PDB file of C-alpha atoms in Angstrom:
ATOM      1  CA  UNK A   1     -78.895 -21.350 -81.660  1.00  0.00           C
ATOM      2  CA  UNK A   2     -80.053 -17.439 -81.489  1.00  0.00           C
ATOM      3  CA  UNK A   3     -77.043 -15.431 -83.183  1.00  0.00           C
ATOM      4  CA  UNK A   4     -74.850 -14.052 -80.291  1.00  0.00           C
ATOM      5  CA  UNK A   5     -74.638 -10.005 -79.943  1.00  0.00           C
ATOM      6  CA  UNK A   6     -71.616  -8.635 -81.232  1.00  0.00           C
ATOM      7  CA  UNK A   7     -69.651  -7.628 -77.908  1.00  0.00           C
ATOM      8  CA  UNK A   8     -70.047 -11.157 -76.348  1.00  0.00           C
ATOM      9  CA  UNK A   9     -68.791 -12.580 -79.848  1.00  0.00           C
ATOM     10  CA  UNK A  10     -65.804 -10.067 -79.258  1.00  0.00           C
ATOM     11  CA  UNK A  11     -65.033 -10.700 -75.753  1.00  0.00           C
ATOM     12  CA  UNK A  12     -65.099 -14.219 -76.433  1.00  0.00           C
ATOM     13  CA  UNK A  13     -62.625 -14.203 -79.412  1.00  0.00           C
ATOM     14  CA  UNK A  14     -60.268 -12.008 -77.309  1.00  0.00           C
ATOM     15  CA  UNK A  15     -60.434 -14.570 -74.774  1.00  0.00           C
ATOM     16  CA  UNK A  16     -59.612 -17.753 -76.794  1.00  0.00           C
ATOM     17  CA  UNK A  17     -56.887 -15.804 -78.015  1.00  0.00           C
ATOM     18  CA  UNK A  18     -55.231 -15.391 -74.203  1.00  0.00           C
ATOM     19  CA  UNK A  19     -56.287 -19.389 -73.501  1.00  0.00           C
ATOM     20  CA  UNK A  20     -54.020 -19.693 -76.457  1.00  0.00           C
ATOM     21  CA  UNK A  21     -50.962 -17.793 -75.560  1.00  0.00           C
ATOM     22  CA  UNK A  22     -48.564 -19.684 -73.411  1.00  0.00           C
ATOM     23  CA  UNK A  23     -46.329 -17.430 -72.069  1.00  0.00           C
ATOM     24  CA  UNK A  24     -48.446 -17.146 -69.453  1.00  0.00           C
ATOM     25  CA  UNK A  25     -49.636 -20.459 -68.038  1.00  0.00           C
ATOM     26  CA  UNK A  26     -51.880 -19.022 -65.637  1.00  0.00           C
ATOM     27  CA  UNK A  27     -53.306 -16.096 -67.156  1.00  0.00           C
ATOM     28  CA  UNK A  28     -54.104 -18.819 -70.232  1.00  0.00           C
ATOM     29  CA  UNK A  29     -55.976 -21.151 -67.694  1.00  0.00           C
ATOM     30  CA  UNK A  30     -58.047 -18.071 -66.252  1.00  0.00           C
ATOM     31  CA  UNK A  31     -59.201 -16.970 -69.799  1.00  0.00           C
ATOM     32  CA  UNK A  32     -60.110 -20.227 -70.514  1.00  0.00           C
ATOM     33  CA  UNK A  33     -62.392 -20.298 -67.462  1.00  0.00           C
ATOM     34  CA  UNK A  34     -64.152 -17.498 -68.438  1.00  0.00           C
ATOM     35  CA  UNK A  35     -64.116 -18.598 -72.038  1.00  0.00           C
ATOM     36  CA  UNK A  36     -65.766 -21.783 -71.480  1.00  0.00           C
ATOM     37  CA  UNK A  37     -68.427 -20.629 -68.856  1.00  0.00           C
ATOM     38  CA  UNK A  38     -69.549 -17.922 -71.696  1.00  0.00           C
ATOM     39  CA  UNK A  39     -69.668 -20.791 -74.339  1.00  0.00           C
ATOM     40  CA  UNK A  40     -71.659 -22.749 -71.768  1.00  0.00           C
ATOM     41  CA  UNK A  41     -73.630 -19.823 -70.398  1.00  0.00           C
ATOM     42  CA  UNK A  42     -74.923 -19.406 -73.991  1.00  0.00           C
ATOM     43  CA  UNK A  43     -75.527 -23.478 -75.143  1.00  0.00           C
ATOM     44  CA  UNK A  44     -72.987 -22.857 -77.466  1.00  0.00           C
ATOM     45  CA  UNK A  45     -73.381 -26.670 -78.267  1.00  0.00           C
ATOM     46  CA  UNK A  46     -72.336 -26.052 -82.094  1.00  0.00           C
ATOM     47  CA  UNK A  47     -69.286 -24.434 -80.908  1.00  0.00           C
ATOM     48  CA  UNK A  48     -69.390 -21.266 -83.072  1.00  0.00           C
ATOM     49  CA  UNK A  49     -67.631 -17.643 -82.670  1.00  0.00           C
ATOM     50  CA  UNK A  50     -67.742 -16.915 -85.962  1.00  0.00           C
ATOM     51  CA  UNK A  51     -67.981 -20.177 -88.409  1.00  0.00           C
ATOM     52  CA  UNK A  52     -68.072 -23.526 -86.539  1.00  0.00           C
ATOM     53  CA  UNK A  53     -64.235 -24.914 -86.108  1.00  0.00           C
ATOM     54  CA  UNK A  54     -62.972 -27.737 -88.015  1.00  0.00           C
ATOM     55  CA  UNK A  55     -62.262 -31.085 -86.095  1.00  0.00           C
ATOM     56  CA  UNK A  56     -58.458 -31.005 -85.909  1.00  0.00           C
ATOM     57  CA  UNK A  57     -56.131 -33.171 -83.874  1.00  0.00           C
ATOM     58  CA  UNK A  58     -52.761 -31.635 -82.129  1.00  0.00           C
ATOM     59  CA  UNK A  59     -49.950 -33.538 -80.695  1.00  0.00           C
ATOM     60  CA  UNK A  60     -47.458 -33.394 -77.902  1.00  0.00           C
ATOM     61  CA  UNK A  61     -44.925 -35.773 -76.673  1.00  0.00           C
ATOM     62  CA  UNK A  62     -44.059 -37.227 -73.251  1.00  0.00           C
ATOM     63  CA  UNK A  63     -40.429 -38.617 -71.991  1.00  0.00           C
ATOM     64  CA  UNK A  64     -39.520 -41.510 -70.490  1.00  0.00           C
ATOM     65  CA  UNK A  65     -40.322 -40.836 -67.370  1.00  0.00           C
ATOM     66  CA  UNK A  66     -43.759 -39.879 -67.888  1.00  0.00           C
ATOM     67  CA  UNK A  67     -44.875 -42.852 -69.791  1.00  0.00           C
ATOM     68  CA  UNK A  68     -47.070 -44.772 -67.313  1.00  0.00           C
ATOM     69  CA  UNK A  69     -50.562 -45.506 -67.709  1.00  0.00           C
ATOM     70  CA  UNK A  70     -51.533 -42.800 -64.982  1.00  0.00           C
ATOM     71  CA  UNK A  71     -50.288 -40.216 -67.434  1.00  0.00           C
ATOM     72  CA  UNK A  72     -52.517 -41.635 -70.479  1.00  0.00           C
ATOM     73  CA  UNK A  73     -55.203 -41.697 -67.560  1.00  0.00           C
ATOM     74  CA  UNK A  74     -55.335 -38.488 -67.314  1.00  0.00           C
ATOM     75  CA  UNK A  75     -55.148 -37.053 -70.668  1.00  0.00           C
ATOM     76  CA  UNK A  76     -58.046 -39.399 -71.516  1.00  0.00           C
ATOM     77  CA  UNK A  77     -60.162 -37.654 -68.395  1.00  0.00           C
ATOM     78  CA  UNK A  78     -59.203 -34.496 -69.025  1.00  0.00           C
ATOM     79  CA  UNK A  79     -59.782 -34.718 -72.755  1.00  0.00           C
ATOM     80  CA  UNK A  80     -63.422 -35.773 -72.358  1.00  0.00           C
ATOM     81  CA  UNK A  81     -63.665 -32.547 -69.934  1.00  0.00           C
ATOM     82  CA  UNK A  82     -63.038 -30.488 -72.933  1.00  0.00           C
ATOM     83  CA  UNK A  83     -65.381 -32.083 -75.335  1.00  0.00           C
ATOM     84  CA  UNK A  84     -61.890 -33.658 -76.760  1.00  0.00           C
ATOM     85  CA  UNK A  85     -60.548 -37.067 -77.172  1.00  0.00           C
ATOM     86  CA  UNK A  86     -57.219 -38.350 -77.123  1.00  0.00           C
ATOM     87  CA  UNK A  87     -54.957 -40.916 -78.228  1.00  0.00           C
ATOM     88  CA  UNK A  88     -51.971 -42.622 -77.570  1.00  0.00           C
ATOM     89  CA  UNK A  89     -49.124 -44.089 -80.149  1.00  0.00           C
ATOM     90  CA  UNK A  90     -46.709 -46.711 -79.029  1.00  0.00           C
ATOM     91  CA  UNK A  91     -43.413 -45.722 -77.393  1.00  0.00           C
ATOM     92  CA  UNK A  92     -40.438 -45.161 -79.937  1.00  0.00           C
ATOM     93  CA  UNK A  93     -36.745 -45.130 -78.490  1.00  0.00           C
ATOM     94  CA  UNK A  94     -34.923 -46.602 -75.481  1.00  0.00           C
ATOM     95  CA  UNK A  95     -34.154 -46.336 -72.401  1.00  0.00           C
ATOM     96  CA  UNK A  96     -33.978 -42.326 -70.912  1.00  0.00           C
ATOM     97  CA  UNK A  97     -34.872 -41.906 -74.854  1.00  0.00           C
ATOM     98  CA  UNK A  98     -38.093 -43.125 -74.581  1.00  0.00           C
ATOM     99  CA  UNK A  99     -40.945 -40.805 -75.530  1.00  0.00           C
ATOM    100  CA  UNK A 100     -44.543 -40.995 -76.560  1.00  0.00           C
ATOM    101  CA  UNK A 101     -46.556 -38.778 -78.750  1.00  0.00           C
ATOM    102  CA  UNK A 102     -50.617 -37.975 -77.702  1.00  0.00           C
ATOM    103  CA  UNK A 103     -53.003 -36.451 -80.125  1.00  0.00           C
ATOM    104  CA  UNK A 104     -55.292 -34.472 -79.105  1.00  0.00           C
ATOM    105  CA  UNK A 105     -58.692 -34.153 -81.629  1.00  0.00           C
ATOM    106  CA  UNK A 106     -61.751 -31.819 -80.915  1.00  0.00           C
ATOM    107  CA  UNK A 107     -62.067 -28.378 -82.283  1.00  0.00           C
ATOM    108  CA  UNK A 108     -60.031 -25.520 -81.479  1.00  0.00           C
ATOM    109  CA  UNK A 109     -62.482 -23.705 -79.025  1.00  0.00           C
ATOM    110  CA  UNK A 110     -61.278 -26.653 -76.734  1.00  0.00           C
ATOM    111  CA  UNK A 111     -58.566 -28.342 -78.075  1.00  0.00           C
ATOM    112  CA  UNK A 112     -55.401 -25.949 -77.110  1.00  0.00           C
ATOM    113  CA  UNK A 113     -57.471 -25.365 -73.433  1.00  0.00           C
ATOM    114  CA  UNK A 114     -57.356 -29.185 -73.368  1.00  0.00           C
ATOM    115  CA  UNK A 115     -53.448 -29.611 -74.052  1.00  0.00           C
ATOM    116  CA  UNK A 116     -52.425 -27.313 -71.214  1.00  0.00           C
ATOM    117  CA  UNK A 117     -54.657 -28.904 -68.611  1.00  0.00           C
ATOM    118  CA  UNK A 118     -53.300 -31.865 -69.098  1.00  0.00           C
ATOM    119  CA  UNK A 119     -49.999 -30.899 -68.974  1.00  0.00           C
ATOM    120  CA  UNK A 120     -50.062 -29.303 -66.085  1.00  0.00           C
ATOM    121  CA  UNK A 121     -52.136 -31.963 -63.975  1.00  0.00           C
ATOM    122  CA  UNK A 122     -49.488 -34.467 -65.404  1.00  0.00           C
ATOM    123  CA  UNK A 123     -46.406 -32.370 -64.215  1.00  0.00           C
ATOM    124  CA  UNK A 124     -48.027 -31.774 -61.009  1.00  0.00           C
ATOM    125  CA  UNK A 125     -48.634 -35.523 -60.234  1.00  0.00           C
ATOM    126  CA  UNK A 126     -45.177 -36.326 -61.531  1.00  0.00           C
ATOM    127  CA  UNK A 127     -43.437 -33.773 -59.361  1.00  0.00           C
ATOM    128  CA  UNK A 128     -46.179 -34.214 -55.996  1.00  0.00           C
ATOM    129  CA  UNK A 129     -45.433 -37.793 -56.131  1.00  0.00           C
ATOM    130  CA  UNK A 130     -41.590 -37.169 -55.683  1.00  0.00           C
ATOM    131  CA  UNK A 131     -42.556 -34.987 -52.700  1.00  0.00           C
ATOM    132  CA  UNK A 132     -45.140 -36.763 -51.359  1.00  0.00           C
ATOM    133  CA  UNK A 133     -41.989 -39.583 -51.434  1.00  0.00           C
ATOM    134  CA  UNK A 134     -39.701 -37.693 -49.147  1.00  0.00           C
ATOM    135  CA  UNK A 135     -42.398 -36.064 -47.184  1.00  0.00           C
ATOM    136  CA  UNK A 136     -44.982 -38.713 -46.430  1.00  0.00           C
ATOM    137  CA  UNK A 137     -43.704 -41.907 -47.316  1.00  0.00           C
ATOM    138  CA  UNK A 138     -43.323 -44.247 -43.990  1.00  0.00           C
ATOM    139  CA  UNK A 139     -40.369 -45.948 -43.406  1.00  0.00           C
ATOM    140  CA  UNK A 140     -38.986 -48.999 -44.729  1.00  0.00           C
ATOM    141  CA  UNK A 141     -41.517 -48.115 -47.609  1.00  0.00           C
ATOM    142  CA  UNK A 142     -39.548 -48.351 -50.910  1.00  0.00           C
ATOM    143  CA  UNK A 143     -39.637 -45.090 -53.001  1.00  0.00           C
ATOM    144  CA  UNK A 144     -40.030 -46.134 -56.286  1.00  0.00           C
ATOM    145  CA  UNK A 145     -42.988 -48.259 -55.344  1.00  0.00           C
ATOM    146  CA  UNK A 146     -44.572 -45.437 -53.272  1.00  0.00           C
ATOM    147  CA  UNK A 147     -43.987 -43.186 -56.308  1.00  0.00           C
ATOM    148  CA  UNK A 148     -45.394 -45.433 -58.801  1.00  0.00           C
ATOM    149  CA  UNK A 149     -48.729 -46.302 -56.416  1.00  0.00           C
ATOM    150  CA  UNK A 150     -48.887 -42.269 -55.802  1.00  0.00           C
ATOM    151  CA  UNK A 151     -49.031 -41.559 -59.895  1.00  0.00           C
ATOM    152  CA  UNK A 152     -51.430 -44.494 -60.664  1.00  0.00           C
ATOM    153  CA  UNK A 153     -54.049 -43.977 -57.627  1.00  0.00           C
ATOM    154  CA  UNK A 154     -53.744 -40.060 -58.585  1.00  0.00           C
ATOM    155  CA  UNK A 155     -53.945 -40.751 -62.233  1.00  0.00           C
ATOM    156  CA  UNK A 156     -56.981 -43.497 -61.717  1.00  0.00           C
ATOM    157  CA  UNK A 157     -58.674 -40.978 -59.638  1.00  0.00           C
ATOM    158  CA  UNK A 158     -58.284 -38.304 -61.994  1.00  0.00           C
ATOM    159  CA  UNK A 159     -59.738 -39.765 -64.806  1.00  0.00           C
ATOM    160  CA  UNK A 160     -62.841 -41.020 -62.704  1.00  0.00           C
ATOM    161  CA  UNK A 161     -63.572 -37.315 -61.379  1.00  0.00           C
ATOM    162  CA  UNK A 162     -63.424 -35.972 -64.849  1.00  0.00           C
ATOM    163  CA  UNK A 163     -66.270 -38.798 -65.622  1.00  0.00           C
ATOM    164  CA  UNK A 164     -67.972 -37.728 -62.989  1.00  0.00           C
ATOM    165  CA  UNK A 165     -68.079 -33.799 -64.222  1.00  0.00           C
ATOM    166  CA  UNK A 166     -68.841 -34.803 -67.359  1.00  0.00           C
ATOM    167  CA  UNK A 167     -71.690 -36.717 -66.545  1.00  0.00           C
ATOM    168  CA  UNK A 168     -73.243 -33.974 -64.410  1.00  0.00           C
ATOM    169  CA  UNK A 169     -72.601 -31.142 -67.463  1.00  0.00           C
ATOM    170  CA  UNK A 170     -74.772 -33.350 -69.483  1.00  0.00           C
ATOM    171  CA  UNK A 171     -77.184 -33.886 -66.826  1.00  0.00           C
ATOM    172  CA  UNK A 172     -76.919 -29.947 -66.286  1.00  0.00           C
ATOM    173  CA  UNK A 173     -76.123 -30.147 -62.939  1.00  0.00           C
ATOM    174  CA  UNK A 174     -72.944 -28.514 -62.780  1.00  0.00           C
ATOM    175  CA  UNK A 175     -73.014 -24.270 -61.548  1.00  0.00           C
ATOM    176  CA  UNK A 176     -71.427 -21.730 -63.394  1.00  0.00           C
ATOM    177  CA  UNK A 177     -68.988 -20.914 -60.346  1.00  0.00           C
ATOM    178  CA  UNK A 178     -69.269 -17.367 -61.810  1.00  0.00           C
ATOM    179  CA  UNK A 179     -72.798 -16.530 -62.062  1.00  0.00           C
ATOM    180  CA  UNK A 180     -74.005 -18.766 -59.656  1.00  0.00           C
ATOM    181  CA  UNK A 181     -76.571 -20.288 -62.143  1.00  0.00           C
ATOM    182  CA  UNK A 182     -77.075 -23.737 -62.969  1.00  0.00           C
ATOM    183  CA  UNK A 183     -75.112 -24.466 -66.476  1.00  0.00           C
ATOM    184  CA  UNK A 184     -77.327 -25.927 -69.615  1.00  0.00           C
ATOM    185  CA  UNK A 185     -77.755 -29.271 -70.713  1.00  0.00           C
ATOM    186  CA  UNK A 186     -74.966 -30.243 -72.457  1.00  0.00           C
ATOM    187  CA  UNK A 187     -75.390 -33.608 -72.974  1.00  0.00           C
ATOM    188  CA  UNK A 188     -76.183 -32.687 -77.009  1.00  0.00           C
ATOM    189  CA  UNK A 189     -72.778 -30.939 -77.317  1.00  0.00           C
ATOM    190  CA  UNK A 190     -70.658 -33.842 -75.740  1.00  0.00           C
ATOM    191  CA  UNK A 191     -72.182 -36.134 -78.126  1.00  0.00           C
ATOM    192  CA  UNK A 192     -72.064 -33.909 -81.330  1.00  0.00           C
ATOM    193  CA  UNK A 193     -68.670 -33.352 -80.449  1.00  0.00           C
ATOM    194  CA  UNK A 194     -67.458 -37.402 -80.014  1.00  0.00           C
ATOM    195  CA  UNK A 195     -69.396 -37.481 -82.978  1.00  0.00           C
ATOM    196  CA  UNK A 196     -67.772 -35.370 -84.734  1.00  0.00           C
ATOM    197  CA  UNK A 197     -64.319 -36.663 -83.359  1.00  0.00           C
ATOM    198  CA  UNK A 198     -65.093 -40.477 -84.303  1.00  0.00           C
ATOM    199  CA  UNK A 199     -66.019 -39.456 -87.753  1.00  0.00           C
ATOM    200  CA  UNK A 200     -62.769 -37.427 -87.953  1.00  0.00           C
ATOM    201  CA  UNK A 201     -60.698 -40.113 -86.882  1.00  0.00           C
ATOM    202  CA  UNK A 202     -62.218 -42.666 -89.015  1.00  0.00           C
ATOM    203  CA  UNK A 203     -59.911 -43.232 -91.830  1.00  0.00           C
ATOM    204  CA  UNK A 204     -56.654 -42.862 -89.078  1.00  0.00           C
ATOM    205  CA  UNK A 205     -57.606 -46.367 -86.808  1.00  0.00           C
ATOM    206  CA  UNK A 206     -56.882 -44.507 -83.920  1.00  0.00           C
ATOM    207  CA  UNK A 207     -57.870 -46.404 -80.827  1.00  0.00           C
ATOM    208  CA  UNK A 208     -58.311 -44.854 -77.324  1.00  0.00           C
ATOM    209  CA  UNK A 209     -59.191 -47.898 -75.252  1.00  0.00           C
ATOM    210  CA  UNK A 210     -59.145 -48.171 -71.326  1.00  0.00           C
ATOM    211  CA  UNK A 211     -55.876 -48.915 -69.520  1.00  0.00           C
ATOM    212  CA  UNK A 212     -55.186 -51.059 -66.161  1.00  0.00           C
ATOM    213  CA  UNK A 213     -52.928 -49.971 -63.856  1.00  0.00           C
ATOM    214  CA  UNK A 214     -51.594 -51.317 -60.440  1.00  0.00           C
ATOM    215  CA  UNK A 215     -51.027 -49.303 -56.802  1.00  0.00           C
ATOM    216  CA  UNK A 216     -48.615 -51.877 -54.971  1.00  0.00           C
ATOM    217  CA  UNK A 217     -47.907 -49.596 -52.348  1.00  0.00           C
ATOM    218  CA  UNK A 218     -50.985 -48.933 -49.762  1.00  0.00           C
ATOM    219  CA  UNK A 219     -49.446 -45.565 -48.679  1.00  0.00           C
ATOM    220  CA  UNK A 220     -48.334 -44.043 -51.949  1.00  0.00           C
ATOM    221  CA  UNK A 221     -52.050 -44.847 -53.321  1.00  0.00           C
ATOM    222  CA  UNK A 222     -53.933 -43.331 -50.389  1.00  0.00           C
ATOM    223  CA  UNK A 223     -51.879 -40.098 -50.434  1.00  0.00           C
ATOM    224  CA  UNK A 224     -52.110 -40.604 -54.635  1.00  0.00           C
ATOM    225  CA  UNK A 225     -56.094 -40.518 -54.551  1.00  0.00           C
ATOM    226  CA  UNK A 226     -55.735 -37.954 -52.102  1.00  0.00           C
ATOM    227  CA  UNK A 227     -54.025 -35.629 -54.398  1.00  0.00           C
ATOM    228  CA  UNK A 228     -56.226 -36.554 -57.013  1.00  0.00           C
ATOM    229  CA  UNK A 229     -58.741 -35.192 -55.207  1.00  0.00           C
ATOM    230  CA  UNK A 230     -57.505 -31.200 -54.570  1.00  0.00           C
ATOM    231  CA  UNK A 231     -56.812 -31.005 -58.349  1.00  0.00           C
ATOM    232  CA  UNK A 232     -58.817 -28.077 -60.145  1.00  0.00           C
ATOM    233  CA  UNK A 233     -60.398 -30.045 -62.630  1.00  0.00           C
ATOM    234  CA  UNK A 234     -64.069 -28.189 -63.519  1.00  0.00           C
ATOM    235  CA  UNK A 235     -62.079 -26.153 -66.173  1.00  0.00           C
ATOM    236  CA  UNK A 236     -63.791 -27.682 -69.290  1.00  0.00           C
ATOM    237  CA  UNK A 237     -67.361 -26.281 -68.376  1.00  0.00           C
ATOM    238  CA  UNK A 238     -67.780 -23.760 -65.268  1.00  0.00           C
ATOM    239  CA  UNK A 239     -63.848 -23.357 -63.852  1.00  0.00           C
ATOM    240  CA  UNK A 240     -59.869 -23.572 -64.756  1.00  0.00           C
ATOM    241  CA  UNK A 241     -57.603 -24.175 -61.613  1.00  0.00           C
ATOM    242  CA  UNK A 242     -54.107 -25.104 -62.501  1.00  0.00           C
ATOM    243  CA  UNK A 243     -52.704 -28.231 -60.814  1.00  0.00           C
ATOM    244  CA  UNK A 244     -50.163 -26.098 -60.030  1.00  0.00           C
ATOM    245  CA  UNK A 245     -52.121 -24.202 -57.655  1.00  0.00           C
ATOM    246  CA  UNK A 246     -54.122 -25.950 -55.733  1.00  0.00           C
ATOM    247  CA  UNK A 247     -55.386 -23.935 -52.379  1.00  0.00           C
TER     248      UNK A 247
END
C-alpha cells in the first residue's frame, strides 16, 4: 500500500475519533461514513492510520427482551459489514433478568463503528415492531405473534442484505455514494480481516454459527421484511444511515 499523505492520515484520525464519541449518535454514524469511504477510497485493506490495529474483541449486553434470534441476526450481518465478527454467549439470569452478552472482534478502525450500528438497527426493529403492532396489525391478529414474525422476518432480512453488500464490496461493485466512483476490490481485506479474527479467536472456542428462526404470523413478517428493507445498512463501506432515520 503507497504511504498515505499526511492531511488525509489527519483527517482520517480526527474522524475515527468522532465515530467513537457517543454523545452524539448521529454525528458518530456520519463520521463513520466518511471514515470508511476514505479507508475504502484508498484500499486501505491492511487497515493502517498510523500502525496496523490489533485484533481486539468488545462486548455489550442485551436484556430480556431483546434476546431472540432476529437480534443475533443482525449483529452477525452487520458485523460482517464492518469487516467484524461476532459472537454470542448463552443467556445468564431469569425471567425480566435475562440478558446476553455479544462480543464484538475486528480491529478498532471498525469495531466501535460496528457496535453502534447494530445497536441502533436492533432498537429500531424492537421499537418499529411495537408500532408496526398497533398501526398495521389486522384484526383478530394476536400481537405478540405479529411482533415476534415482524422482528424475525426484519432480522432474517437484515442479515441477508448485509450478505448481499458484502459480497458486492468484494466484487467491487458497490459506489462510493460520495464520489460517485466505483469502490476497490475488497475482497482481500474481508478475508485478511476473518483471518485475522479466526486466528484471534482461536484459543477462546468461540462459535458464531447460523441461527433458525420462525415468522408465524403472515402479516407481521411481510411488514417485518418490509422494514428490513428501508434500513441504512451500506455504512461499513460507502454510507452510515442510522436505523433511526430512515427517509
Amino acid at each position: 500500500m503507497n504511504e498515505l499523505p499526511a492531511k488525509i492520515k489527519r483527517r482520517m484520525a480526527a474522524l475515527q475519533a468522532m465515530a467513537a464519541d457517543t454523545s452524539s449518535e448521529q454525528e458518530a454514524m456520519a463520521a463513520a461514513r466518511r471514515l470508511h469511504a476514505l479507508l475504502a477510497e484508498y484500499n486501505m485493506s491492511e487497515f493502517k492510520l498510523d500502525d496496523e490495529p490489533e485484533i481486539e474483541k468488545e462486548s455489550f449486553e442485551v436484556g430480556h427482551d431483546r434476546l431472540g434470534i432476529w437480534a443475533g441476526r443482525i449483529a452477525m450481518g452487520i458485523a460482517e459489514l464492518y469487516f467484524c465478527k461476532v459472537y454470542q454467549m448463552p443467556t445468564v439470569g431469569k425471567g425480566k433478568n435475562r440478558t446476553r452478552r455479544f462480543f464484538v472482534t475486528g480491529n478498532s478502525n471498525y469495531r466501535t463503528s460496528a457496535m453502534i450500528m447494530i445497536n441502533s438497527v436492533i432498537d429500531a426493529v424492537y421499537h418499529e415492531s411495537k408500532h408496526s403492532s398497533m398501526t398495521e396489525r389486522p384484526k383478530g391478529v394476536d400481537g405478540w405473534s405479529y411482533i415476534c414474525s415482524f422482528r424475525n422476518a426484519a432480522g432474517l432480512r437484515i442479515q441477508l442484505r448485509c450478505e448481499e453488500l458484502v459480497a458486492q464490496a468484494r466484487k467491487g461493485e458497490l459506489l462510493n455514494e460520495e464520489t460517485g466512483t466505483n469502490l476497490p476490490v475488497l475482497a482481500s481485506a474481508y478475508d485478511k480481516a476473518f483471518t485475522d479474527i479466526d486466528a484471534f479467536n482461536a484459543h477462546l472456542k468461540l462459535r458464531s454459527g447460523g441461527q433458525k428462526s420462525a415468522a408465524a404470523d403472515p402479516f407481521g413478517a411481510v411488514n417485518g421484511r418490509a422494514f428490513g428493507d428501508k434500513v441504512g445498512l451500506r455504512s461499513g463501506i460507502g454510507k452510515t444511515t442510522s436505523a433511526r432515520l430512515l427517509a
